[in-house]
Amino acid sequence: MAQNNVLAAPARPADPCTIVIFGGAGDLTRRKLLPALYNLKATGLLPKELAVVGIARAEMSHEQFRDMQVKDIAQFATRPIEEPLWADVRDALYYEHGEFADPATYRRLSVLLGEIAGKHGTGGNVLFYLATPPQFFAEIVTQLAAAGLARQARGWRRVIIEKPFGRDLDSARLLNGQVAQALEERQVYRIDHYLGKETVQNIMVFRFANGLFEPIWNRRYIDHVQIEVAETVGVEERGGYYETAGVLRDMIQNHMFQLLALVAMEPPTSFEADAVRDEKGKVLKAIRPMRPEDVLQRTVRGQYGEGILGGHRVPGYRAEAKVSPTSMIETYAAMKLQVENWRWAGVPFYLRSGKRLPSRRTEIAIQFRQPPLLLFEAAAIDGIEPNRLVLHIQPDESIEIQMKAKRPGPIVQLQTVKLDFSYKDFGETAAATGYERLLYDCMIGDMTLFHRADTVDAAWQIATPILDVWGSLKPRDFPNYAAGTWGPASADELIGRDGRHWWNSGVDVSGNGPH
Ligand SMILES: NC(=O)c1ccc[n+]([C@@H]2O[C@H](COP(=O)([O-])OP(=O)(O)OC[C@H]3O[C@@H](n4cnc5c(N)ncnc54)[C@H](OP(=O)(O)O)[C@@H]3O)[C@@H](O)[C@H]2O)c1
């Protein structure tokens, strides 16, 4: 048997450390990071020697900061708070005020870190978490290096950088360059919270821990792949941000390209971080950037107008808060990508994502080729749908195989049936924020689920030519789909030109029906 490279379940508490959260008074900290730290505490994965420092502008004492977090955890915890456990976390919270651009902030932080290391026994280990608006990422790492905080003779220094990492190829390269001036790549953890999801992590296990699928996981047996992230929500209170982003930057360039890479990557030689990241990077590099004429043929964008969703009338995108009434930002996109390597040549990957669609779901459908001879064509009562393997990522976490079976009875009638496995039946898992595994991994120095500079670059190389064409050719038909429908008709045409269809657009809660 081949060498046993196990993707081991984390078991030991993480290394002693101080976690410094830049933006410690912000939304991400209160909603996700503190609840995730509490969940790690409850599962025994936090070290006893731990302290957390929040940094933001308002002046407040450590005690006031703790009181703030007590209120927030009561609201955002994903599991019941057990007082002695939470008290340990609470008592390890500290606060430092200051402007990110002010060197004095870092001088005060340095003094505080010294005090905390003595009091909590955290040693020299410090994890800096940049939970800040992206315009501060370069500023903070530069200041950390200038203040001598980015390196330490004893212990490790690591930096988690939030998304978005750049807004196109040039800005991502600039940011990567600035980060590289301040830190070594092995210190940089570019986070993508999608990769913290259980079912996303399971894609690799599914593919590489089972011998069943790998032999047919290629152009010979797979007809095409569909990856979909459908949301029912609109932009909610994020209109200001979304106006500078759109679905391509917000969802596709990062999360969906990662899903694609996990589906299409070659088996890594081990589960060491760089072995996995090498293979994912190769997939992205094998997607040739589109020429302008390809963008016109192989991509579609949309923006939702007013419509009916879940029985309620909802406003169009342009009527949302902090959105321009003439906005040209896309809330929907579909595209056809080709991974040009030996395994995948000729197998299209269709991606689509949008807001205000009829249901919320993230899924990957692998559609297999039909048998060479359709012996039972006439007996198939629900048509000649091919075999599909569907990986449901959210909200229902499950794996489904669709296949044909004979209906019981004296005549031969075929129908599609499903073999499925649901995570719900696998065992109880406590509700989580998605940040637990990522925070833990950073604390133990496992970079597997974090983006490397070259893979970020590769993803922007695919997205930027599309953004360039979309930016120079303003859409004339926005809004071009009603809220509560499955996106613009041109998305159906995109896949229809290849003689295919979106496999599951029939499921609809809006009452509008698929077009
Ligand atoms: N919120 C989420 O659920 C979520 C999910 C995924 C990713 N993210 C990413 O996480 C990052 C943070 O998002 P967020 O929603 O937490 O933002 P936010 O609520 O606006 O928080 C930003 C934090 O930064 C502080 N801050 C801003 N400017 C500062 C300055 N010049 N000097 C010192 N402190 C400053 C703010 O504190 P004061 O204003 O009080 O000084 C606040 O604590 C973003 O990159 C975002 O893309 C967020």
XYZ file of C-alpha atoms and ligand atoms in Angstrom:
563
model
C 0.000 0.000 0.000
C 1.152 3.510 -0.682
C 2.462 5.677 2.106
C -0.140 6.698 4.650
C -0.353 10.467 4.478
C -3.256 11.145 6.786
C -5.134 14.438 6.851
C -5.140 14.064 10.594
C -8.043 15.302 12.682
C -6.721 18.056 14.902
C -6.311 16.747 18.417
C -3.758 18.649 20.437
C -4.277 22.156 21.764
C -2.622 24.785 19.601
C 0.678 26.436 20.469
C 0.713 29.047 23.261
C 0.261 32.452 21.619
C -1.145 35.949 21.693
C -3.675 36.750 18.992
C -3.695 40.408 18.024
C -6.840 41.383 16.128
C -6.481 44.587 14.149
C -10.103 45.733 13.880
C -10.948 44.070 17.193
C -14.068 46.222 17.602
C -15.468 45.295 14.193
C -18.189 43.092 12.818
C -15.996 40.116 11.882
C -14.500 39.926 15.371
C -17.822 39.961 17.138
C -19.721 37.693 14.748
C -17.090 35.141 13.872
C -13.690 35.366 15.521
C -14.663 35.469 19.185
C -17.371 32.792 18.756
C -14.837 30.653 16.851
C -12.258 31.054 19.615
C -14.888 30.099 22.150
C -15.775 26.990 20.117
C -12.100 26.034 20.004
C -11.939 26.523 23.750
C -14.985 24.303 24.238
C -13.418 21.542 22.148
C -10.134 21.694 24.041
C -8.119 23.043 21.124
C -7.062 26.376 22.584
C -3.858 26.424 24.574
C -4.051 27.383 28.240
C -1.408 30.012 27.515
C -3.471 32.309 25.329
C -4.254 36.022 25.195
C -6.216 38.074 22.665
C -5.611 41.763 22.002
C -8.140 43.859 20.087
C -7.029 47.055 18.355
C -9.321 49.818 17.078
C -9.560 53.597 17.334
C -11.927 54.188 20.244
C -10.303 54.650 23.629
C -11.409 52.022 26.115
C -9.964 50.001 28.961
C -9.312 46.264 28.847
C -12.336 45.854 31.124
C -14.624 47.858 28.818
C -13.469 45.753 25.879
C -14.235 42.585 27.835
C -17.712 43.862 28.683
C -18.307 44.557 24.994
C -17.307 41.014 24.062
C -19.493 39.553 26.805
C -22.527 41.202 25.190
C -21.483 40.127 21.720
C -20.783 36.507 22.562
C -24.214 36.234 24.126
C -25.639 37.254 20.755
C -23.324 35.445 18.331
C -22.117 32.273 20.055
C -22.987 29.158 18.057
C -23.092 26.892 21.121
C -24.325 27.454 24.691
C -21.881 29.446 26.783
C -20.439 27.491 29.692
C -19.378 30.071 32.227
C -16.012 28.655 33.421
C -14.835 28.127 29.824
C -15.927 31.558 28.678
C -14.431 33.174 31.798
C -11.021 31.823 30.737
C -11.381 33.442 27.313
C -12.839 36.652 28.704
C -10.036 37.121 31.225
C -7.479 36.731 28.461
C -8.902 39.656 26.427
C -6.984 42.936 26.140
C -7.446 46.127 24.209
C -5.172 48.725 22.669
C -6.444 51.832 20.944
C -4.743 53.500 18.012
C -4.721 54.480 14.365
C -3.340 51.788 12.066
C -1.156 54.366 10.330
C 0.367 55.738 13.543
C 3.746 54.217 14.573
C 2.885 55.000 18.211
C 0.120 52.338 18.038
C 2.751 49.684 17.374
C 5.071 50.964 20.089
C 2.283 50.668 22.648
C 1.351 47.245 21.250
C 4.941 46.088 21.632
C 4.950 47.039 25.314
C 1.589 45.328 25.892
C 2.775 42.154 24.142
C 5.774 42.032 26.478
C 3.525 42.312 29.553
C 1.086 39.690 28.257
C 3.825 37.220 27.348
C 5.035 37.353 30.961
C 1.587 37.131 32.499
C 0.051 34.445 30.256
C 3.167 32.495 29.345
C 2.482 32.909 25.620
C 6.195 33.027 24.786
C 7.169 34.942 21.687
C 4.366 33.526 19.531
C 2.041 36.140 18.058
C -0.693 35.746 15.472
C -1.696 39.084 13.935
C -5.187 38.949 12.427
C -5.944 41.742 9.946
C -9.724 42.010 10.417
C -9.737 45.446 8.840
C -10.931 47.112 5.673
C -8.558 45.989 2.892
C -6.955 49.405 2.375
C -5.093 48.855 5.672
C -3.531 45.470 4.877
C -0.297 46.868 3.414
C -0.078 49.669 5.976
C -0.309 47.297 8.929
C 2.228 44.731 7.730
C 4.639 47.547 6.858
C 4.219 49.110 10.300
C 4.616 45.733 12.001
C 7.931 45.216 10.220
C 9.108 48.768 10.964
C 8.296 48.321 14.660
C 10.261 45.072 14.776
C 7.119 43.075 15.532
C 7.115 40.944 12.404
C 10.126 38.906 13.469
C 11.274 37.563 16.768
C 14.329 35.597 17.814
C 12.152 33.280 19.911
C 8.743 31.934 18.846
C 6.775 32.530 15.645
C 5.058 35.543 14.113
C 2.197 34.882 11.671
C -0.235 37.200 9.916
C -3.740 36.329 8.756
C -4.871 38.634 5.963
C -8.608 38.889 5.327
C -10.270 39.150 1.967
C -10.469 40.727 -0.516
C -6.835 40.322 -1.508
C -6.618 42.964 -4.233
C -9.365 43.990 -6.628
C -7.615 43.007 -9.852
C -4.283 41.579 -10.983
C -2.312 44.818 -10.590
C -3.580 45.640 -7.109
C -3.101 42.036 -5.926
C 0.487 42.064 -7.247
C 1.149 45.389 -5.566
C -0.197 44.060 -2.259
C 1.749 40.809 -2.572
C 4.881 42.898 -3.192
C 4.254 45.065 -0.134
C 3.576 42.013 2.007
C 6.765 40.347 0.744
C 8.804 43.412 1.795
C 7.590 42.992 5.373
C 7.148 39.246 5.830
C 8.342 35.928 4.556
C 5.729 33.956 2.615
C 5.722 31.259 5.311
C 4.358 33.873 7.743
C 1.449 34.921 5.517
C -1.970 33.271 5.879
C -4.393 34.663 3.271
C -7.718 33.504 4.550
C -10.745 32.307 2.586
C -13.445 31.328 5.052
C -15.033 29.087 2.400
C -12.120 26.717 2.793
C -13.007 26.330 6.463
C -16.314 24.683 5.609
C -16.581 21.024 6.434
C -17.938 19.991 3.050
C -15.321 21.956 1.137
C -12.598 20.170 3.057
C -14.384 16.937 2.313
C -13.942 17.332 -1.446
C -10.316 16.316 -1.110
C -11.125 13.440 1.225
C -13.876 12.259 -1.102
C -11.586 12.302 -4.094
C -8.343 11.057 -2.635
C -9.371 8.721 0.178
C -11.651 6.658 -2.084
C -10.355 4.587 -4.955
C -13.751 4.501 -6.586
C -13.953 7.777 -8.452
C -10.402 8.719 -9.332
C -10.150 6.351 -12.357
C -13.157 8.012 -13.983
C -12.346 11.554 -12.861
C -11.228 12.794 -16.267
C -12.201 13.835 -19.774
C -12.896 10.289 -20.834
C -15.821 9.834 -18.476
C -16.846 13.311 -17.394
C -18.902 15.400 -19.791
C -18.796 18.656 -17.858
C -18.855 20.190 -14.393
C -21.273 22.780 -12.997
C -20.433 24.835 -9.940
C -23.163 26.984 -8.476
C -23.395 29.407 -5.589
C -26.968 30.669 -5.380
C -28.095 33.155 -2.769
C -31.613 34.281 -1.966
C -30.416 37.391 -0.153
C -29.812 40.702 -1.878
C -26.982 42.970 -0.797
C -28.548 43.657 2.616
C -26.529 46.348 4.412
C -23.434 45.712 2.274
C -24.512 47.955 -0.614
C -21.580 50.358 -0.217
C -19.054 47.538 -0.402
C -20.897 45.643 -3.140
C -20.910 48.689 -5.401
C -17.103 48.394 -5.514
C -17.100 44.622 -5.944
C -19.850 42.700 -7.771
C -20.279 38.957 -7.824
C -17.138 38.201 -9.825
C -14.877 39.765 -7.194
C -17.048 38.859 -4.213
C -17.737 35.210 -4.930
C -16.239 33.798 -8.114
C -12.592 34.930 -8.174
C -11.975 33.592 -4.710
C -14.433 30.986 -3.404
C -15.645 29.441 -6.659
C -12.223 29.237 -8.261
C -11.118 27.400 -5.121
C -13.981 24.923 -5.479
C -12.999 24.422 -9.098
C -9.375 23.859 -8.111
C -10.369 21.241 -5.530
C -12.466 19.370 -8.084
C -9.890 19.528 -10.851
C -6.540 19.230 -9.042
C -4.225 16.253 -9.442
C -3.687 14.088 -6.352
C -0.963 15.815 -4.310
C 2.098 13.781 -3.342
C 1.249 14.420 0.328
C -1.060 16.577 2.399
C 1.759 18.947 3.215
C 0.577 22.509 2.658
C 2.782 23.224 -0.321
C 2.080 19.909 -2.033
C -1.666 20.688 -1.958
C -1.224 24.332 -2.879
C 1.084 23.420 -5.766
C -1.624 21.231 -7.295
C -4.390 23.788 -6.801
C -2.174 26.455 -8.307
C -1.500 24.296 -11.368
C -5.229 24.048 -12.083
C -5.703 27.800 -11.976
C -2.655 28.313 -14.152
C -4.117 25.841 -16.668
C -7.159 28.057 -17.198
C -6.056 30.280 -20.006
C -7.046 33.938 -19.540
C -9.863 34.884 -21.919
C -9.364 37.154 -24.903
C -11.963 39.945 -25.214
C -13.929 37.943 -27.787
C -13.967 34.941 -25.421
C -15.357 37.130 -22.655
C -18.252 38.082 -24.924
C -18.984 34.474 -25.830
C -18.282 32.655 -22.601
C -19.479 34.962 -19.858
C -22.815 36.451 -18.883
C -23.573 39.048 -16.252
C -26.813 40.137 -14.682
C -28.375 42.433 -12.157
C -31.612 41.735 -10.320
C -34.650 43.905 -10.660
C -37.694 43.947 -8.450
C -39.423 40.606 -8.072
C -41.121 38.087 -5.847
C -39.125 35.826 -3.602
C -40.577 33.472 -1.042
C -43.991 35.065 -1.563
C -42.760 38.608 -0.858
C -42.120 41.494 -3.204
C -38.464 42.526 -2.938
C -36.767 45.612 -4.402
C -34.353 45.583 -7.303
C -30.627 46.040 -6.719
C -30.671 49.691 -7.765
C -33.225 50.457 -5.055
C -31.125 48.905 -2.268
C -29.484 51.080 0.422
C -26.148 52.677 -0.576
C -26.533 51.539 -4.192
C -26.521 53.929 -7.145
C -29.896 54.122 -8.963
C -27.944 53.684 -12.228
C -25.522 51.036 -10.912
C -23.795 48.828 -13.486
C -22.553 46.349 -10.882
C -23.316 42.693 -11.597
C -25.177 40.670 -8.992
C -25.141 37.557 -11.184
C -22.528 35.973 -13.406
C -22.174 32.771 -15.352
C -19.154 31.596 -17.285
C -17.607 28.696 -19.095
C -14.006 27.915 -18.244
C -11.623 25.382 -19.765
C -8.860 23.727 -17.782
C -6.294 23.090 -20.444
C -4.397 20.051 -19.271
C -4.399 16.354 -20.159
C -7.014 15.419 -17.595
C -9.552 18.078 -18.495
C -9.015 19.238 -22.094
C -12.420 19.640 -23.714
C -14.411 19.345 -20.469
C -16.184 22.640 -19.769
C -16.537 23.956 -16.237
C -19.670 26.090 -16.020
C -19.832 28.465 -13.060
C -22.784 30.538 -12.005
C -23.523 32.639 -8.989
C -26.095 35.249 -8.163
C -28.097 37.074 -5.571
C -31.861 37.004 -5.178
C -32.153 33.582 -6.807
C -35.018 31.247 -5.864
C -33.046 29.092 -3.429
C -29.895 29.255 -1.407
C -27.413 26.538 -2.225
C -23.830 25.844 -3.110
C -23.202 22.721 -5.090
C -20.897 21.061 -7.556
C -22.400 18.733 -10.149
C -20.111 16.366 -12.032
C -21.995 15.165 -15.080
C -20.802 11.912 -16.621
C -20.927 10.956 -20.253
C -23.825 8.846 -21.463
C -23.239 5.148 -22.129
C -22.075 4.629 -25.722
C -25.361 2.970 -26.705
C -28.667 4.115 -25.241
C -30.387 0.750 -25.119
C -33.161 1.886 -22.839
C -33.919 5.266 -24.351
C -37.562 4.515 -25.024
C -38.114 3.120 -21.534
C -36.716 6.104 -19.642
C -39.839 7.762 -18.296
C -38.021 10.881 -17.069
C -35.874 11.324 -20.155
C -32.315 10.285 -20.773
C -30.637 12.262 -18.048
C -27.033 11.154 -17.557
C -25.367 10.047 -14.310
C -24.451 12.876 -12.016
C -22.485 13.162 -8.851
C -23.615 16.179 -6.875
C -21.615 17.553 -3.978
C -23.964 19.719 -1.933
C -21.818 22.161 0.005
C -24.563 24.205 1.680
C -27.070 24.488 3.198
C -27.687 20.707 3.081
C -24.324 19.049 3.283
C -24.567 15.859 1.320
C -23.261 13.815 -1.585
C -25.642 12.407 -4.145
C -25.230 10.052 -7.088
C -27.985 10.097 -9.676
C -28.405 6.921 -11.668
C -30.975 4.974 -13.621
C -32.896 2.046 -12.174
C -35.729 -0.127 -13.380
C -39.064 0.604 -11.778
C -40.491 -2.484 -10.085
C -43.111 -4.145 -12.294
C -43.620 -6.361 -15.311
C -42.652 -3.762 -17.919
C -39.246 -2.169 -18.326
C -39.468 1.417 -17.214
C -36.428 3.393 -16.158
C -36.313 6.202 -13.717
C -33.592 8.330 -12.132
C -32.895 7.382 -8.532
C -30.524 8.876 -6.003
C -27.910 7.290 -3.802
C -27.216 9.824 -1.166
C -25.228 10.433 1.925
C -26.083 13.283 4.245
C -23.767 14.736 6.822
C -26.713 14.972 9.176
C -26.698 11.169 9.424
C -22.968 11.031 10.033
C -23.010 12.309 13.588
C -23.689 15.417 15.562
C -21.526 18.375 14.760
C -21.830 21.525 16.805
C -22.789 24.586 14.780
C -19.623 26.424 13.872
C -18.641 29.763 12.367
C -16.322 28.316 9.701
C -13.321 30.109 11.270
C -12.460 27.466 13.883
C -10.376 25.219 11.705
C -8.632 28.161 10.029
C -7.693 29.877 13.292
C -6.526 26.591 14.705
C -4.502 25.745 11.606
C -2.763 29.094 11.756
C -1.946 28.554 15.427
C -0.326 25.191 14.622
C 1.356 26.504 11.475
C -0.615 24.502 8.885
C -0.951 26.614 5.721
C -2.832 24.056 3.596
C -6.153 25.890 3.563
C -4.668 29.355 3.032
C -3.896 31.018 -0.268
C -0.332 31.395 -1.428
C 0.854 34.478 -3.315
C 1.120 32.633 -6.636
C -2.380 31.117 -6.452
C -3.923 34.498 -5.675
C -2.080 35.838 -8.693
C -3.302 32.955 -10.867
C -6.922 33.533 -9.838
C -6.694 37.218 -10.701
C -5.143 36.341 -14.065
C -8.402 34.561 -14.901
C -10.750 37.184 -13.473
C -9.071 40.401 -14.592
C -9.560 40.097 -18.382
C -13.266 39.525 -17.714
C -13.464 42.547 -15.430
C -11.619 44.626 -18.041
C -14.115 43.812 -20.812
C -17.102 44.238 -18.511
C -15.691 47.573 -17.326
C -15.272 48.947 -20.815
C -18.529 47.588 -22.280
C -21.286 48.819 -19.995
C -24.313 46.519 -19.879
C -27.316 47.969 -21.683
C -29.954 45.638 -20.300
C -29.547 45.949 -16.510
C -31.615 44.986 -14.577
C -31.988 41.835 -16.655
C -33.471 39.295 -14.256
C -36.258 39.575 -11.763
C -35.543 38.751 -8.141
C -36.784 35.228 -7.529
C -35.791 33.846 -10.949
C -32.727 31.856 -11.965
C -30.827 34.750 -13.526
C -30.864 36.243 -17.021
C -32.047 34.185 -19.990
C -28.608 34.707 -21.560
C -27.167 32.360 -18.898
C -29.390 29.563 -20.192
C -28.274 30.405 -23.724
C -24.610 30.290 -22.670
C -24.844 26.649 -21.640
C -27.593 25.867 -24.172
C -25.270 26.692 -27.107
C -23.257 23.629 -26.071
C -26.379 21.453 -26.060
C -26.459 21.371 -22.254
C -28.578 22.904 -19.524
C -28.248 23.971 -15.899
C -29.183 20.732 -14.277
C -31.315 21.966 -11.411
C -33.028 25.231 -12.265
C -36.400 23.628 -11.713
C -36.369 24.018 -7.933
C -38.105 27.273 -7.290
C -39.727 28.778 -4.246
C -40.753 32.044 -5.859
C -43.687 30.893 -7.892
C -42.046 32.404 -10.992
C -40.866 29.062 -12.365
C -37.699 28.583 -14.385
C -37.536 30.296 -17.740
N -18.007 40.970 8.744
C -17.914 39.761 8.237
O -18.762 38.877 8.510
C -16.797 39.415 7.299
C -16.807 38.160 6.634
C -15.736 37.816 5.805
C -14.666 38.703 5.661
N -14.679 39.918 6.303
C -13.521 40.802 6.124
O -13.020 41.189 7.406
C -12.496 42.509 7.358
C -13.166 43.338 8.446
O -14.557 43.403 8.174
P -15.590 43.929 9.264
O -16.920 43.636 8.714
O -15.242 43.440 10.617
O -15.321 45.522 9.203
P -15.777 46.623 10.230
O -16.947 46.174 11.027
O -15.839 47.904 9.479
O -14.553 46.695 11.268
C -13.354 47.366 10.978
C -12.527 47.502 12.245
O -11.336 48.228 11.932
C -11.223 49.366 12.829
N -10.635 50.461 12.070
C -11.044 50.934 10.875
N -10.220 51.916 10.470
C -9.262 52.034 11.422
C -8.102 52.843 11.557
N -7.768 53.753 10.620
N -7.338 52.692 12.646
C -7.662 51.796 13.619
N -8.747 50.993 13.533
C -9.532 51.108 12.455
C -12.654 49.634 13.245
O -12.696 50.200 14.503
P -13.170 51.707 14.809
O -13.934 52.201 13.641
O -13.964 51.551 16.069
O -11.887 52.407 15.032
C -13.218 48.227 13.360
O -12.828 47.654 14.580
C -12.744 43.008 5.930
O -11.573 42.813 5.186
C -13.848 42.101 5.428
O -13.785 41.938 4.013
C -15.718 40.271 7.111
